């Protein structure tokens, strides 16, 4: 098959820019976070691990704090042996910026009738609470979704944040698993939060959670730098209620290419894996769409409850191009035994199928490039293969990342060297970008608005 460069090949490579995020979201790297649908939670009660509704008077808890929850920045006086020996407890107990005069408690006492919740109130400084180690066990290779209702009130500059993560068997936070909402305000309205913990972390032993109310901080990207005016609020708070932890299937969807770019005569083959420790019968449905979002192929397969948990499928594609694979995993049996078909997990995978002919003219290949800036450690080694498979000539790489520090700079530089060798050997056009400046470097230089060109005006001994 002969393909003209000015036609199909160029159109497909243009799609590469759009497909970048989906290519690296596929589960060959790690399982894509599954999604739990709000209107179908009534069918997933079998997957509910624990729920904090903060109605604890019925358990005899009439203290100020809910069970298993503790203040950030204060060593709890609970008389539990070895509590302070847990690394997570110790680090959160001595953290600065969380004064004891902020409010962290039930919103109303348990002996008072009403809808109880966990309340964090400002009085200058930050306020925070965390879930203790061992409260909620986690099973490795299982995904978890944490849902909650939350409301902020009377906040003008401060914001709330919710963070979830896995904790290993030694009581340490698994940093790679941390998921956060980011800073938010709901302006006196209850909103639903949903955070997904991916189960691809072998050390996972427990689930951890933090709720924080944070004062406004310096904006590291502001042109005002240290001249910014920061407001420290003494009023306002955040309420959180109905925290639920759900155990979900861990699902992955991948092609036979690490970067999900395949060239003829190889045909794309989808591999589906569903890990579900509940032992329940599930149905996995795979649909493939073209770039017009038209359905071109689909297949359904039962998994779990004695059926294989993995299967492969070669979709019937109408031709070369960009495709989106959509995997939906659904329950087949409700709480009372009735037959249902309710989704519990979903993942997407974008891939490119290209003709076997490589570009014949260097000029055509130079029309496009890859911008690999601030790429995570897990994805950076794939850049050289992405360049090779796509036939693109140039690549722009950042020699550092936002999280670069003295602890990881040697690892990141070795990783960069391993990436550059094959690119240079193939005479690729490699360009370095000094963006983004590492956050630690900005902090050390006390220049929140530091730009790359300013580095050449500074002392070389920094």
Coordinates of N, CA and C in Angstrom, one line a residue, residues 105-331:
X105 N -13.6 19.8 65.3 CA -14.5 19.1 66.2 C -15.8 18.7 65.4
X106 N -16.7 18.1 66.1 CA -18.1 17.9 65.6 C -18.7 19.3 65.4
X107 N -19.6 19.5 64.4 CA -20.2 20.8 64.2 C -21.1 21.2 65.4
X108 N -21.8 20.2 66.0 CA -22.6 20.4 67.2 C -22.3 19.2 68.1
X109 N -22.4 19.3 69.4 CA -22.2 18.2 70.3 C -23.1 17.0 70.0
X110 N -22.6 15.8 70.3 CA -23.4 14.6 70.0 C -24.7 14.5 70.8
X111 N -24.7 15.1 72.0 CA -26.0 15.0 72.8 C -27.0 16.0 72.3
X112 N -26.7 16.9 71.3 CA -27.6 17.8 70.7 C -28.2 17.2 69.4
X113 N -29.5 17.1 69.3 CA -30.1 16.6 68.1 C -29.8 17.4 66.9
X114 N -29.6 16.8 65.8 CA -29.3 17.5 64.5 C -28.4 16.7 63.6
X115 N -28.1 17.2 62.5 CA -27.3 16.6 61.5 C -25.8 16.8 61.8
X116 N -25.1 15.8 62.3 CA -23.7 16.0 62.8 C -22.8 15.8 61.6
X117 N -21.7 16.6 61.7 CA -20.6 16.5 60.6 C -19.3 16.9 61.3
X118 N -18.2 16.7 60.6 CA -16.9 17.2 61.0 C -16.7 18.6 60.6
X119 N -16.3 19.5 61.6 CA -16.2 20.9 61.3 C -14.8 21.4 61.5
X120 N -14.3 22.2 60.6 CA -13.0 22.9 60.8 C -13.3 24.4 60.7
X121 N -12.9 25.1 61.7 CA -13.1 26.6 61.7 C -11.9 27.3 61.9
X122 N -11.8 28.5 61.2 CA -10.6 29.3 61.3 C -10.6 30.3 62.4
X123 N -9.4 30.6 62.9 CA -9.2 31.6 63.9 C -7.8 32.2 63.8
X124 N -7.4 32.3 62.5 CA -6.0 32.6 62.2 C -5.2 31.3 62.1
X125 N -4.4 31.1 61.1 CA -3.7 29.9 60.9 C -4.5 28.9 60.2
X126 N -4.0 27.7 59.9 CA -4.7 26.7 59.2 C -5.4 25.7 60.2
X127 N -6.3 24.9 59.7 CA -7.0 23.9 60.5 C -7.1 22.6 59.7
X128 N -6.9 21.5 60.4 CA -6.9 20.2 59.6 C -7.2 19.1 60.5
X129 N -7.6 18.0 59.9 CA -7.9 16.7 60.6 C -7.5 15.6 59.7
X130 N -7.0 14.5 60.3 CA -6.6 13.3 59.5 C -7.1 12.0 60.1
X131 N -7.2 11.0 59.2 CA -7.7 9.7 59.6 C -6.5 8.9 60.1
X132 N -6.6 8.2 61.2 CA -5.5 7.5 61.8 C -5.1 6.3 61.0
X133 N -3.9 5.9 61.2 CA -3.4 4.7 60.5 C -4.1 3.5 61.1
X134 N -4.6 2.6 60.2 CA -5.3 1.4 60.7 C -6.8 1.5 60.7
X135 N -7.3 2.7 60.5 CA -8.8 2.8 60.6 C -9.5 2.1 59.5
X136 N -9.0 2.2 58.3 CA -9.6 1.6 57.1 C -8.6 0.7 56.4
X137 N -8.7 -0.6 56.4 CA -7.7 -1.4 55.7 C -7.9 -1.4 54.2
X138 N -6.8 -1.6 53.5 CA -6.8 -1.6 52.1 C -6.2 -2.9 51.6
X139 N -6.8 -3.4 50.5 CA -6.3 -4.7 49.9 C -5.5 -4.3 48.6
X140 N -4.2 -4.7 48.5 CA -3.4 -4.4 47.3 C -4.2 -4.8 46.1
X141 N -4.0 -4.1 45.0 CA -4.6 -4.4 43.7 C -6.1 -4.2 43.6
X142 N -6.6 -3.5 44.6 CA -8.0 -3.0 44.6 C -8.1 -1.5 44.5
X143 N -9.0 -1.0 43.6 CA -9.2 0.4 43.5 C -10.3 0.8 44.6
X144 N -10.1 2.0 45.0 CA -11.1 2.6 46.0 C -11.5 4.0 45.6
X145 N -12.8 4.2 45.8 CA -13.3 5.5 45.5 C -13.9 6.1 46.9
X146 N -13.5 7.3 47.2 CA -13.9 8.0 48.4 C -14.8 9.1 48.0
X147 N -16.0 9.1 48.5 CA -17.0 10.1 48.2 C -17.4 10.8 49.5
X148 N -17.8 12.1 49.4 CA -18.2 12.8 50.6 C -19.1 14.0 50.2
X149 N -19.8 14.6 51.2 CA -20.5 15.8 51.0 C -19.7 16.9 51.8
X150 N -19.5 18.0 51.2 CA -18.7 19.1 51.8 C -19.3 20.4 51.5
X151 N -19.1 21.4 52.5 CA -19.5 22.7 52.3 C -18.6 23.7 53.0
X152 N -18.3 24.8 52.4 CA -17.5 25.8 53.0 C -18.4 27.1 53.2
X153 N -18.1 27.9 54.2 CA -18.9 29.0 54.4 C -18.0 30.2 55.0
X154 N -18.4 31.4 54.6 CA -17.8 32.6 55.1 C -16.3 32.7 54.8
X155 N -15.9 32.1 53.7 CA -14.5 32.1 53.3 C -14.3 33.1 52.1
X156 N -13.4 34.0 52.3 CA -13.1 35.0 51.2 C -11.7 34.7 50.6
X157 N -10.7 34.3 51.3 CA -9.4 34.1 50.8 C -8.9 32.7 51.1
X158 N -9.3 32.1 52.3 CA -8.9 30.8 52.6 C -9.7 29.8 51.8
X159 N -9.2 28.5 51.7 CA -9.8 27.5 50.9 C -9.7 26.1 51.6
X160 N -10.6 25.2 51.2 CA -10.5 23.9 51.7 C -9.8 22.9 50.8
X161 N -9.4 21.8 51.3 CA -8.7 20.8 50.5 C -8.9 19.4 51.1
X162 N -9.2 18.4 50.3 CA -9.3 17.0 50.8 C -8.3 16.2 50.1
X163 N -7.6 15.4 50.8 CA -6.5 14.5 50.3 C -6.7 13.1 50.7
X164 N -6.5 12.1 49.8 CA -6.6 10.7 50.1 C -5.3 10.0 49.6
X165 N -5.0 8.9 50.3 CA -3.7 8.2 49.9 C -3.7 6.9 50.5
X166 N -2.8 6.0 50.1 CA -2.6 4.7 50.7 C -1.5 4.9 51.8
X167 N -1.5 4.0 52.8 CA -0.5 4.0 53.8 C 0.1 2.6 53.8
X168 N 1.4 2.4 53.9 CA 2.0 1.1 53.9 C 2.0 0.4 55.2
X169 N 2.5 -0.8 55.3 CA 2.4 -1.6 56.5 C 3.2 -1.0 57.7
X170 N 4.1 -0.1 57.4 CA 4.9 0.6 58.5 C 4.4 1.9 58.9
X171 N 3.2 2.2 58.4 CA 2.6 3.5 58.8 C 3.0 4.7 58.1
X172 N 3.6 4.5 56.9 CA 4.1 5.7 56.1 C 3.2 5.9 54.9
X173 N 3.0 7.1 54.6 CA 2.2 7.5 53.4 C 2.9 7.1 52.1
X174 N 2.2 6.4 51.2 CA 2.7 6.1 49.9 C 2.5 7.3 49.0
X175 N 3.6 8.1 48.9 CA 3.5 9.4 48.2 C 3.0 9.3 46.8
X176 N 3.3 8.2 46.1 CA 2.9 8.1 44.7 C 1.4 7.9 44.6
X177 N 0.7 7.6 45.6 CA -0.7 7.3 45.6 C -1.6 8.6 45.9
X178 N -0.9 9.7 46.3 CA -1.7 10.8 46.8 C -2.6 11.4 45.8
X179 N -3.8 11.6 46.1 CA -4.8 12.3 45.2 C -5.5 13.4 46.1
X180 N -5.6 14.6 45.5 CA -6.2 15.7 46.2 C -7.2 16.4 45.3
X181 N -8.1 17.1 46.0 CA -9.1 17.9 45.3 C -8.5 19.2 44.8
X182 N -7.4 19.6 45.4 CA -6.9 21.0 45.1 C -7.8 21.9 46.0
X183 N -7.4 23.2 46.0 CA -8.1 24.2 46.8 C -9.5 24.5 46.2
X184 N -10.5 24.6 47.1 CA -11.8 24.9 46.6 C -12.6 25.7 47.7
X185 N -13.7 26.4 47.2 CA -14.7 27.0 48.1 C -16.0 26.7 47.5
X186 N -17.0 26.4 48.3 CA -18.4 26.1 47.8 C -19.4 27.1 48.1
X187 N -19.0 28.2 48.8 CA -19.8 29.3 49.1 C -21.2 29.0 49.7
X188 N -21.2 28.3 50.8 CA -22.4 28.0 51.6 C -23.3 27.0 50.9
X189 N -22.8 26.2 50.0 CA -23.5 25.1 49.3 C -22.9 23.8 49.5
X190 N -23.7 22.8 49.8 CA -23.2 21.4 49.9 C -22.9 20.9 48.5
X191 N -21.7 20.3 48.4 CA -21.3 19.7 47.1 C -20.8 18.3 47.3
X192 N -20.8 17.5 46.3 CA -20.4 16.1 46.3 C -18.9 16.1 45.8
X193 N -18.1 15.4 46.6 CA -16.7 15.2 46.2 C -16.5 13.7 45.9
X194 N -15.6 13.4 45.0 CA -15.3 12.0 44.6 C -13.8 11.9 44.3
X195 N -13.1 11.1 45.0 CA -11.7 10.9 44.7 C -11.4 9.4 44.5
X196 N -10.5 9.1 43.6 CA -10.2 7.7 43.2 C -8.8 7.4 43.6
X197 N -8.6 6.3 44.3 CA -7.3 5.7 44.6 C -7.1 4.5 43.7
X198 N -6.0 4.6 43.0 CA -5.6 3.5 42.1 C -4.9 2.4 42.8
X199 N -5.3 1.1 42.6 CA -4.8 0.0 43.4 C -3.5 -0.5 43.0
X200 N -2.8 0.1 42.1 CA -1.5 -0.5 41.6 C -0.3 -0.1 42.5
X201 N -0.5 -0.2 43.8 CA 0.6 0.1 44.7 C 0.7 -1.1 45.7
X202 N 1.7 -1.9 45.5 CA 1.9 -3.1 46.3 C 1.9 -2.8 47.8
X203 N 2.6 -1.7 48.3 CA 2.7 -1.5 49.7 C 1.4 -1.2 50.4
X204 N 0.3 -0.9 49.7 CA -0.9 -0.4 50.3 C -1.4 -1.4 51.4
X205 N -1.6 -0.8 52.6 CA -2.1 -1.6 53.7 C -3.4 -0.9 54.3
X206 N -3.4 0.4 54.3 CA -4.5 1.2 54.8 C -4.8 2.4 53.9
X207 N -6.0 2.9 54.2 CA -6.4 4.2 53.5 C -6.2 5.3 54.4
X208 N -5.6 6.4 53.9 CA -5.5 7.6 54.7 C -6.3 8.8 54.1
X209 N -6.6 9.7 54.9 CA -7.4 10.9 54.4 C -7.1 12.1 55.3
X210 N -7.1 13.3 54.7 CA -6.9 14.5 55.4 C -7.9 15.5 54.9
X211 N -8.5 16.3 55.8 CA -9.3 17.4 55.5 C -8.7 18.7 56.0
X212 N -8.5 19.7 55.2 CA -7.7 20.9 55.6 C -8.4 22.1 55.2
X213 N -8.3 23.2 56.0 CA -8.7 24.5 55.7 C -7.5 25.4 55.8
X214 N -7.1 25.9 54.6 CA -5.8 26.6 54.5 C -5.9 28.1 54.2
X215 N -5.1 28.8 54.9 CA -5.1 30.3 54.6 C -4.4 30.5 53.3
X216 N -4.7 31.7 52.7 CA -4.1 32.1 51.4 C -2.6 32.1 51.6
X217 N -1.9 31.7 50.5 CA -0.5 31.7 50.5 C 0.1 32.5 49.3
X218 N 1.4 32.7 49.3 CA 2.0 33.4 48.2 C 1.8 32.7 46.9
X219 N 1.4 33.4 45.9 CA 1.3 32.8 44.6 C 2.6 32.8 43.9
X220 N 3.2 31.6 43.7 CA 4.6 31.5 43.2 C 4.7 32.0 41.7
X221 N 3.6 32.2 41.0 CA 3.6 32.7 39.7 C 3.2 34.2 39.6
X222 N 3.0 34.8 40.7 CA 2.6 36.2 40.7 C 3.8 37.1 40.4
X223 N 3.6 38.1 39.5 CA 4.6 39.1 39.2 C 5.0 40.0 40.4
X224 N 4.1 40.0 41.4 CA 4.4 40.8 42.6 C 5.4 40.1 43.5
X225 N 5.6 38.9 43.4 CA 6.6 38.2 44.2 C 6.4 38.3 45.6
X226 N 7.4 38.7 46.4 CA 7.2 38.8 47.9 C 6.5 40.1 48.3
X227 N 6.1 40.9 47.3 CA 5.3 42.1 47.6 C 3.8 41.8 47.7
X228 N 3.4 40.6 47.5 CA 2.0 40.2 47.6 C 1.4 40.5 49.0
X229 N 0.2 40.9 49.1 CA -0.5 41.1 50.3 C -1.3 39.9 50.6
X230 N -1.0 39.2 51.8 CA -1.7 38.0 52.1 C -2.7 38.2 53.3
X231 N -3.9 37.8 53.1 CA -4.9 38.0 54.2 C -5.0 36.7 55.0
X232 N -5.0 36.9 56.3 CA -5.1 35.8 57.3 C -6.5 35.9 57.9
X233 N -7.4 35.0 57.5 CA -8.8 35.1 58.0 C -9.0 34.5 59.4
X234 N -9.9 35.0 60.1 CA -10.2 34.6 61.5 C -11.6 34.1 61.6
X235 N -12.3 33.9 60.4 CA -13.7 33.4 60.5 C -13.9 32.5 59.3
X236 N -15.0 31.7 59.3 CA -15.2 30.8 58.2 C -14.8 29.4 58.5
X237 N -15.4 28.5 57.8 CA -15.1 27.1 58.1 C -15.5 26.1 56.9
X238 N -15.3 24.8 57.2 CA -15.6 23.8 56.2 C -16.3 22.7 57.0
X239 N -17.4 22.2 56.5 CA -18.1 21.0 57.0 C -18.0 19.9 56.1
X240 N -17.7 18.7 56.6 CA -17.7 17.5 55.7 C -18.5 16.4 56.4
X241 N -19.2 15.6 55.6 CA -20.2 14.6 56.1 C -20.3 13.5 55.1
X242 N -20.8 12.4 55.6 CA -21.1 11.2 54.8 C -19.9 10.8 53.9
X243 N -18.8 10.6 54.6 CA -17.6 10.1 53.9 C -17.7 8.6 53.7
X244 N -17.7 8.1 52.5 CA -17.9 6.7 52.1 C -16.7 6.2 51.4
X245 N -16.3 5.0 51.7 CA -15.2 4.3 51.0 C -15.7 3.1 50.3
X246 N -15.5 3.1 48.9 CA -16.0 2.0 48.1 C -14.9 1.2 47.5
X247 N -15.0 -0.1 47.5 CA -14.0 -1.0 46.8 C -14.5 -1.3 45.4
X248 N -13.7 -0.9 44.4 CA -14.1 -1.1 43.0 C -13.1 -2.0 42.3
X249 N -13.5 -2.5 41.1 CA -12.6 -3.3 40.3 C -11.4 -2.5 39.9
X250 N -10.3 -3.1 39.8 CA -9.1 -2.4 39.2 C -9.0 -2.9 37.7
X251 N -9.2 -2.0 36.8 CA -9.3 -2.4 35.4 C -8.2 -1.7 34.6
X252 N -7.8 -2.4 33.5 CA -6.8 -1.8 32.6 C -7.1 -2.1 31.2
X253 N -6.7 -1.2 30.3 CA -7.0 -1.4 28.9 C -5.8 -0.9 28.2
X254 N -5.2 -1.8 27.3 CA -3.9 -1.4 26.7 C -3.8 -2.1 25.3
X255 N -2.9 -1.6 24.5 CA -2.5 -2.2 23.2 C -1.2 -2.9 23.4
X256 N -0.6 -3.4 22.3 CA 0.7 -4.1 22.4 C 1.8 -3.1 22.3
X257 N 1.5 -1.8 22.2 CA 2.6 -0.8 22.1 C 2.5 0.0 23.4
X258 N 3.7 0.3 24.0 CA 3.8 1.1 25.2 C 3.2 2.5 25.0
X259 N 3.4 3.0 23.8 CA 2.9 4.4 23.5 C 1.7 4.4 22.7
X260 N 1.1 3.2 22.5 CA -0.2 3.1 21.8 C -0.2 3.7 20.4
X261 N 1.0 3.5 19.7 CA 1.1 3.8 18.3 C 1.6 2.6 17.6
X262 N 0.8 2.1 16.6 CA 1.1 0.9 15.9 C 1.1 1.1 14.4
X263 N 2.1 0.4 13.7 CA 2.2 0.6 12.3 C 2.0 -0.8 11.6
X264 N 1.3 -0.7 10.4 CA 1.1 -1.9 9.6 C 2.4 -2.5 9.3
X265 N 2.5 -3.8 9.2 CA 1.3 -4.8 9.1 C 0.7 -5.2 10.5
X266 N 1.3 -4.7 11.6 CA 0.8 -5.0 12.9 C -0.6 -4.4 13.0
X267 N -1.6 -5.2 13.5 CA -2.9 -4.7 13.8 C -3.1 -4.4 15.3
X268 N -3.8 -3.4 15.7 CA -4.1 -3.1 17.1 C -4.8 -4.3 17.8
X269 N -4.3 -4.7 18.9 CA -4.9 -5.7 19.7 C -5.1 -5.1 21.1
X270 N -6.4 -5.1 21.6 CA -6.7 -4.6 22.9 C -6.6 -5.7 23.9
X271 N -6.0 -5.4 25.1 CA -5.9 -6.3 26.2 C -6.7 -5.7 27.3
X272 N -7.7 -6.5 27.8 CA -8.5 -6.1 28.9 C -8.2 -6.9 30.2
X273 N -8.0 -6.2 31.3 CA -7.7 -6.9 32.6 C -8.7 -6.3 33.6
X274 N -9.3 -7.2 34.3 CA -10.3 -6.8 35.4 C -9.9 -7.5 36.7
X275 N -9.4 -6.8 37.7 CA -9.1 -7.4 39.0 C -10.2 -7.0 40.0
X276 N -10.9 -7.9 40.4 CA -12.0 -7.6 41.4 C -12.0 -8.7 42.5
X277 N -11.7 -8.2 43.7 CA -11.6 -9.2 44.8 C -12.9 -9.5 45.4
X278 N -14.0 -8.9 44.9 CA -15.3 -9.3 45.5 C -15.8 -10.6 45.0
X279 N -15.2 -11.2 43.9 CA -15.6 -12.4 43.4 C -17.0 -12.4 42.7
X280 N -17.5 -11.2 42.4 CA -18.8 -11.1 41.8 C -18.7 -11.2 40.3
X281 N -19.8 -11.6 39.7 CA -19.9 -11.7 38.2 C -20.1 -10.4 37.6
X282 N -19.2 -10.0 36.7 CA -19.2 -8.7 36.0 C -19.2 -8.9 34.5
X283 N -19.7 -7.9 33.9 CA -19.7 -7.8 32.4 C -18.8 -6.7 32.0
X284 N -17.8 -7.0 31.1 CA -16.9 -6.0 30.5 C -17.3 -5.7 29.1
X285 N -17.6 -4.5 28.8 CA -18.0 -4.1 27.4 C -17.0 -3.1 26.8
X286 N -16.4 -3.5 25.7 CA -15.4 -2.7 25.0 C -16.0 -2.1 23.7
X287 N -15.9 -0.8 23.6 CA -16.4 -0.1 22.4 C -15.3 0.7 21.8
X288 N -15.1 0.7 20.5 CA -14.1 1.5 19.8 C -14.7 2.5 18.9
X289 N -14.3 3.7 19.0 CA -14.8 4.8 18.2 C -13.7 5.4 17.3
X290 N -14.1 6.0 16.2 CA -13.2 6.7 15.3 C -13.1 8.1 15.7
X291 N -12.3 8.9 15.0 CA -12.1 10.3 15.4 C -13.4 11.2 15.2
X292 N -14.4 10.6 14.5 CA -15.7 11.3 14.4 C -16.6 10.9 15.6
X293 N -16.1 10.1 16.5 CA -16.9 9.5 17.6 C -18.0 8.6 17.1
X294 N -17.8 8.0 16.0 CA -18.7 6.9 15.5 C -18.2 5.6 15.9
X295 N -19.2 4.7 16.4 CA -18.9 3.4 16.8 C -18.5 2.5 15.6
X296 N -17.3 1.9 15.7 CA -16.8 1.1 14.6 C -16.6 -0.4 15.0
X297 N -16.6 -0.7 16.4 CA -16.4 -2.1 16.8 C -16.8 -2.2 18.3
X298 N -17.3 -3.3 18.7 CA -17.6 -3.5 20.1 C -17.6 -5.0 20.4
X299 N -17.4 -5.3 21.7 CA -17.4 -6.7 22.2 C -17.7 -6.7 23.6
X300 N -18.4 -7.8 24.1 CA -18.8 -7.9 25.5 C -18.3 -9.2 26.0
X301 N -17.8 -9.2 27.2 CA -17.2 -10.5 27.8 C -17.5 -10.5 29.3
X302 N -18.0 -11.7 29.8 CA -18.2 -11.9 31.2 C -16.8 -12.1 31.9
X303 N -16.6 -11.5 33.1 CA -15.4 -11.6 33.8 C -15.8 -11.9 35.3
X304 N -14.9 -12.6 36.0 CA -15.1 -12.8 37.4 C -16.0 -14.0 37.7
X305 N -16.1 -14.4 38.9 CA -17.0 -15.5 39.3 C -16.8 -16.8 38.5
X306 N -15.5 -17.1 38.3 CA -15.1 -18.3 37.6 C -14.7 -18.0 36.2
X307 N -15.1 -16.9 35.6 CA -14.8 -16.6 34.2 C -13.4 -15.9 34.2
X308 N -12.7 -16.0 33.1 CA -11.3 -15.4 33.0 C -11.4 -13.9 33.3
X309 N -10.4 -13.3 34.0 CA -10.4 -11.9 34.3 C -9.6 -11.1 33.3
X310 N -9.1 -11.7 32.3 CA -8.4 -11.0 31.2 C -8.8 -11.6 29.8
X311 N -8.9 -10.7 28.8 CA -9.2 -11.2 27.5 C -8.6 -10.2 26.5
X312 N -8.4 -10.6 25.2 CA -7.9 -9.8 24.2 C -8.9 -9.7 23.0
X313 N -8.7 -8.6 22.3 CA -9.7 -8.4 21.1 C -9.0 -7.6 20.1
X314 N -9.1 -8.1 18.8 CA -8.5 -7.3 17.7 C -9.7 -6.7 17.0
X315 N -9.9 -5.3 17.2 CA -11.0 -4.7 16.6 C -11.0 -4.6 15.1
X316 N -12.1 -4.7 14.5 CA -12.2 -4.5 13.0 C -12.3 -3.0 12.7
X317 N -11.2 -2.5 12.2 CA -11.1 -1.0 12.0 C -11.3 -0.8 10.5
X318 N -11.9 0.3 10.1 CA -12.2 0.6 8.7 C -10.9 1.1 8.0
X319 N -9.9 1.5 8.7 CA -8.7 2.1 8.1 C -7.8 2.7 9.1
X320 N -6.7 3.2 8.6 CA -5.7 3.9 9.5 C -6.3 5.1 10.1
X321 N -5.8 5.5 11.3 CA -6.3 6.7 11.9 C -6.2 6.6 13.5
X322 N -6.8 7.6 14.1 CA -6.9 7.6 15.6 C -8.2 7.1 16.0
X323 N -8.1 6.3 17.1 CA -9.3 5.6 17.7 C -9.3 5.7 19.2
X324 N -10.5 5.7 19.7 CA -10.7 5.7 21.1 C -11.4 4.5 21.6
X325 N -10.8 3.7 22.5 CA -11.4 2.5 23.1 C -12.0 2.9 24.4
X326 N -13.2 2.4 24.7 CA -14.0 2.7 25.9 C -14.3 1.4 26.5
X327 N -13.8 1.2 27.7 CA -14.1 -0.1 28.5 C -15.0 0.2 29.7
X328 N -16.2 -0.4 29.7 CA -17.1 -0.3 30.8 C -17.3 -1.6 31.5
X329 N -17.2 -1.6 32.8 CA -17.4 -2.8 33.6 C -18.6 -2.6 34.5
X330 N -19.5 -3.6 34.4 CA -20.8 -3.4 35.1 C -21.2 -4.6 36.0
X331 N -21.9 -4.3 37.1 CA -22.5 -5.3 37.9 C -23.6 -6.0 37.2

